[in-house]
Amino acid sequence: ESDDADGHAQHGAGTLHGIAANTNNISAMKLYDNTVSGGTVIATLPTSALTAGPWFQFDVNFATGLTISSGSSDTDITVSYI
């Protein structure tokens, strides 16, 4: 869960397994292979796809870090990565 619009999840290399929205009405999100918003985009999830419940499976590697950017500071999500 992120408490700001740019949630930094991981420094360094890892694997993003998946992400799920825990509530409805979540702003669109971009996931970056970086330690800040910007750079290589891993995925873009539009607002229309972000309703409570669905699991978005990725199983993709990232090299620099994992940052999740949304348009809201109250985004309630679950992220699985190692």
Short mmCIF file of N, CA, C and O in Angstrom, two decimals:
data_model
loop_
_atom_site.label_atom_id
_atom_site.label_comp_id
_atom_site.label_asym_id
_atom_site.label_seq_id
_atom_site.Cartn_x
_atom_site.Cartn_y
_atom_site.Cartn_z
N GLU A 1 0.85 -1.17 0.00
CA GLU A 1 0.00 0.00 0.00
C GLU A 1 0.89 1.22 0.00
O GLU A 1 1.89 1.29 0.68
N SER A 2 0.50 2.23 -0.74
CA SER A 2 1.26 3.46 -0.84
C SER A 2 0.54 4.58 -0.13
O SER A 2 -0.67 4.67 -0.17
N ASP A 3 1.30 5.46 0.53
CA ASP A 3 0.68 6.59 1.19
C ASP A 3 0.96 7.89 0.48
O ASP A 3 0.71 8.96 1.00
N ASP A 4 1.51 7.83 -0.72
CA ASP A 4 1.67 9.02 -1.54
C ASP A 4 1.38 8.64 -2.99
O ASP A 4 1.19 7.49 -3.31
N ALA A 5 1.35 9.64 -3.86
CA ALA A 5 0.99 9.37 -5.25
C ALA A 5 2.08 8.58 -5.98
O ALA A 5 1.81 7.93 -6.97
N ASP A 6 3.32 8.64 -5.49
CA ASP A 6 4.42 7.88 -6.07
C ASP A 6 4.95 6.93 -5.01
O ASP A 6 5.70 7.32 -4.13
N GLY A 7 4.53 5.69 -5.09
CA GLY A 7 4.92 4.70 -4.09
C GLY A 7 6.14 3.93 -4.54
O GLY A 7 6.07 3.18 -5.50
N HIS A 8 7.23 4.12 -3.82
CA HIS A 8 8.45 3.38 -4.13
C HIS A 8 8.40 2.06 -3.39
O HIS A 8 8.31 2.02 -2.18
N ALA A 9 8.43 0.96 -4.12
CA ALA A 9 8.29 -0.36 -3.50
C ALA A 9 9.62 -1.06 -3.29
O ALA A 9 9.78 -1.79 -2.33
N GLN A 10 10.59 -0.89 -4.20
CA GLN A 10 11.80 -1.70 -4.14
C GLN A 10 12.98 -0.95 -4.75
O GLN A 10 12.85 -0.36 -5.81
N HIS A 11 14.13 -0.98 -4.08
CA HIS A 11 15.41 -0.53 -4.66
C HIS A 11 16.10 -1.74 -5.24
O HIS A 11 16.11 -2.81 -4.63
N GLY A 12 16.68 -1.60 -6.41
CA GLY A 12 17.44 -2.68 -7.01
C GLY A 12 16.58 -3.66 -7.78
O GLY A 12 15.38 -3.50 -7.94
N ALA A 13 17.22 -4.69 -8.25
CA ALA A 13 16.57 -5.69 -9.12
C ALA A 13 15.58 -6.55 -8.35
O ALA A 13 15.70 -6.75 -7.15
N GLY A 14 14.60 -7.05 -9.09
CA GLY A 14 13.61 -7.94 -8.50
C GLY A 14 12.63 -8.43 -9.55
O GLY A 14 12.84 -8.23 -10.75
N THR A 15 11.58 -9.06 -9.09
CA THR A 15 10.53 -9.56 -9.98
C THR A 15 9.17 -9.09 -9.47
O THR A 15 8.84 -9.32 -8.30
N LEU A 16 8.42 -8.45 -10.33
CA LEU A 16 7.05 -8.05 -10.02
C LEU A 16 6.14 -9.21 -10.38
O LEU A 16 6.06 -9.61 -11.54
N HIS A 17 5.50 -9.80 -9.38
CA HIS A 17 4.58 -10.92 -9.64
C HIS A 17 3.21 -10.41 -10.06
O HIS A 17 2.64 -10.87 -11.04
N GLY A 18 2.64 -9.47 -9.30
CA GLY A 18 1.32 -8.99 -9.65
C GLY A 18 0.87 -7.86 -8.76
O GLY A 18 1.55 -7.48 -7.80
N ILE A 19 -0.31 -7.34 -9.08
CA ILE A 19 -0.88 -6.21 -8.36
C ILE A 19 -2.40 -6.33 -8.36
O ILE A 19 -2.98 -6.84 -9.32
N ALA A 20 -3.02 -5.90 -7.28
CA ALA A 20 -4.48 -5.93 -7.17
C ALA A 20 -4.95 -4.65 -6.50
O ALA A 20 -4.28 -4.12 -5.60
N ALA A 21 -6.11 -4.17 -6.92
CA ALA A 21 -6.76 -3.03 -6.27
C ALA A 21 -7.60 -3.57 -5.11
O ALA A 21 -8.29 -4.57 -5.26
N ASN A 22 -7.53 -2.90 -3.97
CA ASN A 22 -8.29 -3.33 -2.80
C ASN A 22 -9.61 -2.59 -2.64
O ASN A 22 -10.44 -2.98 -1.84
N THR A 23 -9.77 -1.50 -3.39
CA THR A 23 -11.00 -0.72 -3.35
C THR A 23 -11.35 -0.29 -4.76
O THR A 23 -10.53 -0.40 -5.68
N ASN A 24 -12.55 0.21 -4.95
CA ASN A 24 -12.96 0.77 -6.24
C ASN A 24 -12.51 2.23 -6.34
O ASN A 24 -12.06 2.81 -5.36
N ASN A 25 -12.65 2.79 -7.52
CA ASN A 25 -12.37 4.21 -7.77
C ASN A 25 -10.91 4.58 -7.54
O ASN A 25 -10.61 5.60 -6.95
N ILE A 26 -10.02 3.73 -7.99
CA ILE A 26 -8.59 4.02 -7.90
C ILE A 26 -8.15 4.71 -9.18
O ILE A 26 -8.60 4.37 -10.27
N SER A 27 -7.27 5.70 -9.03
CA SER A 27 -6.74 6.40 -10.19
C SER A 27 -5.86 5.47 -11.02
O SER A 27 -5.32 4.50 -10.50
N ALA A 28 -5.71 5.81 -12.28
CA ALA A 28 -4.82 5.04 -13.16
C ALA A 28 -3.43 4.97 -12.54
O ALA A 28 -3.02 5.87 -11.80
N MET A 29 -2.71 3.90 -12.84
CA MET A 29 -1.37 3.72 -12.28
C MET A 29 -0.38 3.38 -13.38
O MET A 29 -0.72 2.73 -14.37
N LYS A 30 0.86 3.83 -13.18
CA LYS A 30 1.98 3.42 -14.02
C LYS A 30 3.01 2.79 -13.10
O LYS A 30 3.28 3.29 -12.01
N LEU A 31 3.57 1.69 -13.55
CA LEU A 31 4.61 0.99 -12.82
C LEU A 31 5.92 1.17 -13.58
O LEU A 31 5.97 0.92 -14.79
N TYR A 32 6.96 1.61 -12.87
CA TYR A 32 8.23 1.93 -13.49
C TYR A 32 9.36 1.04 -12.98
O TYR A 32 9.40 0.71 -11.79
N ASP A 33 10.28 0.74 -13.86
CA ASP A 33 11.55 0.12 -13.48
C ASP A 33 12.50 1.27 -13.18
O ASP A 33 13.29 1.70 -14.01
N ASN A 34 12.37 1.81 -11.95
CA ASN A 34 13.14 2.97 -11.54
C ASN A 34 12.91 3.20 -10.05
O ASN A 34 12.01 2.59 -9.47
N THR A 35 13.67 4.07 -9.45
CA THR A 35 13.47 4.41 -8.05
C THR A 35 12.64 5.67 -7.89
O THR A 35 12.36 6.09 -6.77
N VAL A 36 12.24 6.29 -9.00
CA VAL A 36 11.35 7.45 -9.02
C VAL A 36 10.39 7.27 -10.20
O VAL A 36 10.61 6.44 -11.07
N SER A 37 9.34 8.08 -10.23
CA SER A 37 8.41 8.04 -11.38
C SER A 37 9.15 8.53 -12.61
O SER A 37 9.77 9.58 -12.60
N GLY A 38 9.05 7.76 -13.67
CA GLY A 38 9.70 8.10 -14.92
C GLY A 38 10.66 6.99 -15.31
O GLY A 38 11.00 6.12 -14.51
N GLY A 39 11.09 7.02 -16.54
CA GLY A 39 12.00 6.00 -17.03
C GLY A 39 11.25 4.88 -17.72
O GLY A 39 10.22 5.10 -18.35
N THR A 40 11.75 3.68 -17.57
CA THR A 40 11.18 2.52 -18.24
C THR A 40 9.85 2.13 -17.62
O THR A 40 9.77 1.85 -16.42
N VAL A 41 8.79 2.12 -18.43
CA VAL A 41 7.46 1.74 -17.96
C VAL A 41 7.31 0.23 -18.00
O VAL A 41 7.54 -0.39 -19.05
N ILE A 42 6.94 -0.36 -16.87
CA ILE A 42 6.67 -1.80 -16.81
C ILE A 42 5.24 -2.06 -17.26
O ILE A 42 4.97 -2.99 -18.01
N ALA A 43 4.31 -1.24 -16.77
CA ALA A 43 2.90 -1.41 -17.11
C ALA A 43 2.12 -0.13 -16.84
O ALA A 43 2.53 0.68 -16.01
N THR A 44 1.01 0.00 -17.54
CA THR A 44 0.05 1.08 -17.28
C THR A 44 -1.30 0.42 -17.05
O THR A 44 -1.75 -0.39 -17.86
N LEU A 45 -1.92 0.75 -15.92
CA LEU A 45 -3.25 0.22 -15.59
C LEU A 45 -4.23 1.37 -15.60
O LEU A 45 -4.15 2.26 -14.77
N PRO A 46 -5.18 1.38 -16.55
CA PRO A 46 -6.15 2.47 -16.63
C PRO A 46 -7.18 2.39 -15.51
O PRO A 46 -7.43 1.32 -14.94
N THR A 47 -7.77 3.52 -15.19
CA THR A 47 -8.78 3.59 -14.14
C THR A 47 -9.89 2.57 -14.38
O THR A 47 -10.37 1.93 -13.44
N SER A 48 -10.29 2.38 -15.63
CA SER A 48 -11.39 1.46 -15.94
C SER A 48 -11.08 0.02 -15.54
O SER A 48 -11.99 -0.77 -15.29
N ALA A 49 -9.81 -0.34 -15.45
CA ALA A 49 -9.44 -1.72 -15.08
C ALA A 49 -9.29 -1.91 -13.57
O ALA A 49 -9.25 -3.03 -13.09
N LEU A 50 -9.23 -0.81 -12.84
CA LEU A 50 -8.90 -0.88 -11.42
C LEU A 50 -10.13 -0.87 -10.53
O LEU A 50 -10.49 0.13 -9.93
N THR A 51 -10.78 -2.00 -10.44
CA THR A 51 -11.88 -2.20 -9.50
C THR A 51 -11.42 -3.22 -8.47
O THR A 51 -10.51 -4.00 -8.73
N ALA A 52 -12.05 -3.22 -7.33
CA ALA A 52 -11.63 -4.12 -6.26
C ALA A 52 -11.74 -5.58 -6.71
O ALA A 52 -12.75 -5.98 -7.27
N GLY A 53 -10.70 -6.32 -6.48
CA GLY A 53 -10.76 -7.76 -6.72
C GLY A 53 -9.83 -8.33 -7.75
O GLY A 53 -9.07 -9.24 -7.44
N PRO A 54 -9.83 -7.85 -9.02
CA PRO A 54 -9.02 -8.51 -10.03
C PRO A 54 -7.52 -8.49 -9.71
O PRO A 54 -7.01 -7.51 -9.15
N TRP A 55 -6.85 -9.59 -10.04
CA TRP A 55 -5.41 -9.71 -9.87
C TRP A 55 -4.76 -9.57 -11.23
O TRP A 55 -5.13 -10.26 -12.18
N PHE A 56 -3.79 -8.67 -11.35
CA PHE A 56 -3.06 -8.48 -12.59
C PHE A 56 -1.71 -9.17 -12.46
O PHE A 56 -0.86 -8.73 -11.70
N GLN A 57 -1.55 -10.26 -13.18
CA GLN A 57 -0.32 -11.07 -13.12
C GLN A 57 0.69 -10.53 -14.11
O GLN A 57 0.36 -10.33 -15.29
N PHE A 58 1.93 -10.30 -13.67
CA PHE A 58 2.97 -9.79 -14.55
C PHE A 58 4.14 -10.76 -14.67
O PHE A 58 4.57 -11.07 -15.77
N ASP A 59 4.72 -11.17 -13.56
CA ASP A 59 5.92 -12.01 -13.55
C ASP A 59 6.98 -11.47 -14.50
O ASP A 59 7.47 -12.15 -15.39
N VAL A 60 7.33 -10.19 -14.29
CA VAL A 60 8.36 -9.53 -15.08
C VAL A 60 9.48 -9.06 -14.15
O VAL A 60 9.25 -8.71 -13.00
N ASN A 61 10.69 -9.08 -14.68
CA ASN A 61 11.85 -8.62 -13.93
C ASN A 61 12.03 -7.12 -14.09
O ASN A 61 11.70 -6.56 -15.13
N PHE A 62 12.56 -6.50 -13.04
CA PHE A 62 12.97 -5.09 -13.12
C PHE A 62 14.40 -5.01 -12.62
O PHE A 62 14.85 -5.83 -11.83
N ALA A 63 15.14 -4.01 -13.10
CA ALA A 63 16.57 -3.94 -12.81
C ALA A 63 16.93 -2.84 -11.81
O ALA A 63 17.76 -3.05 -10.93
N THR A 64 16.31 -1.69 -11.92
CA THR A 64 16.71 -0.53 -11.12
C THR A 64 15.92 -0.42 -9.83
O THR A 64 16.46 -0.06 -8.79
N GLY A 65 14.65 -0.71 -9.90
CA GLY A 65 13.76 -0.60 -8.75
C GLY A 65 12.33 -0.71 -9.22
O GLY A 65 12.06 -0.85 -10.41
N LEU A 66 11.39 -0.62 -8.29
CA LEU A 66 9.97 -0.67 -8.62
C LEU A 66 9.28 0.53 -7.99
O LEU A 66 9.29 0.68 -6.77
N THR A 67 8.70 1.38 -8.84
CA THR A 67 7.96 2.55 -8.37
C THR A 67 6.58 2.50 -9.01
O THR A 67 6.44 2.23 -10.19
N ILE A 68 5.56 2.77 -8.19
CA ILE A 68 4.18 2.77 -8.66
C ILE A 68 3.63 4.18 -8.50
O ILE A 68 3.61 4.73 -7.40
N SER A 69 3.21 4.76 -9.60
CA SER A 69 2.71 6.13 -9.60
C SER A 69 1.22 6.14 -9.90
O SER A 69 0.76 5.49 -10.84
N SER A 70 0.47 6.85 -9.07
CA SER A 70 -0.97 7.01 -9.32
C SER A 70 -1.32 8.47 -9.14
O SER A 70 -0.52 9.27 -8.65
N GLY A 71 -2.52 8.82 -9.53
CA GLY A 71 -2.97 10.20 -9.42
C GLY A 71 -3.56 10.53 -8.06
O GLY A 71 -4.12 11.60 -7.88
N SER A 72 -3.43 9.63 -7.10
CA SER A 72 -4.08 9.83 -5.81
C SER A 72 -3.17 9.42 -4.66
O SER A 72 -2.39 8.47 -4.78
N SER A 73 -3.30 10.10 -3.55
CA SER A 73 -2.50 9.76 -2.38
C SER A 73 -3.15 8.69 -1.51
O SER A 73 -2.55 8.21 -0.57
N ASP A 74 -4.39 8.30 -1.84
CA ASP A 74 -5.07 7.29 -1.02
C ASP A 74 -5.30 5.99 -1.78
O ASP A 74 -6.26 5.27 -1.55
N THR A 75 -4.38 5.65 -2.68
CA THR A 75 -4.46 4.42 -3.45
C THR A 75 -4.25 3.21 -2.54
O THR A 75 -3.25 3.13 -1.84
N ASP A 76 -5.20 2.29 -2.55
CA ASP A 76 -5.13 1.10 -1.71
C ASP A 76 -4.95 -0.11 -2.61
O ASP A 76 -5.89 -0.59 -3.24
N ILE A 77 -3.70 -0.60 -2.69
CA ILE A 77 -3.36 -1.70 -3.58
C ILE A 77 -2.52 -2.74 -2.83
O ILE A 77 -1.94 -2.46 -1.79
N THR A 78 -2.46 -3.93 -3.40
CA THR A 78 -1.56 -4.97 -2.93
C THR A 78 -0.61 -5.30 -4.06
O THR A 78 -1.04 -5.51 -5.20
N VAL A 79 0.69 -5.31 -3.75
CA VAL A 79 1.72 -5.58 -4.74
C VAL A 79 2.54 -6.77 -4.27
O VAL A 79 2.96 -6.82 -3.11
N SER A 80 2.76 -7.72 -5.16
CA SER A 80 3.58 -8.89 -4.85
C SER A 80 4.86 -8.82 -5.70
O SER A 80 4.78 -8.79 -6.93
N TYR A 81 6.01 -8.78 -5.00
CA TYR A 81 7.30 -8.74 -5.70
C TYR A 81 8.37 -9.35 -4.80
O TYR A 81 8.18 -9.48 -3.60
N ILE A 82 9.47 -9.73 -5.43
CA ILE A 82 10.62 -10.21 -4.66
C ILE A 82 11.86 -9.55 -5.20
O ILE A 82 11.88 -9.02 -6.29
#
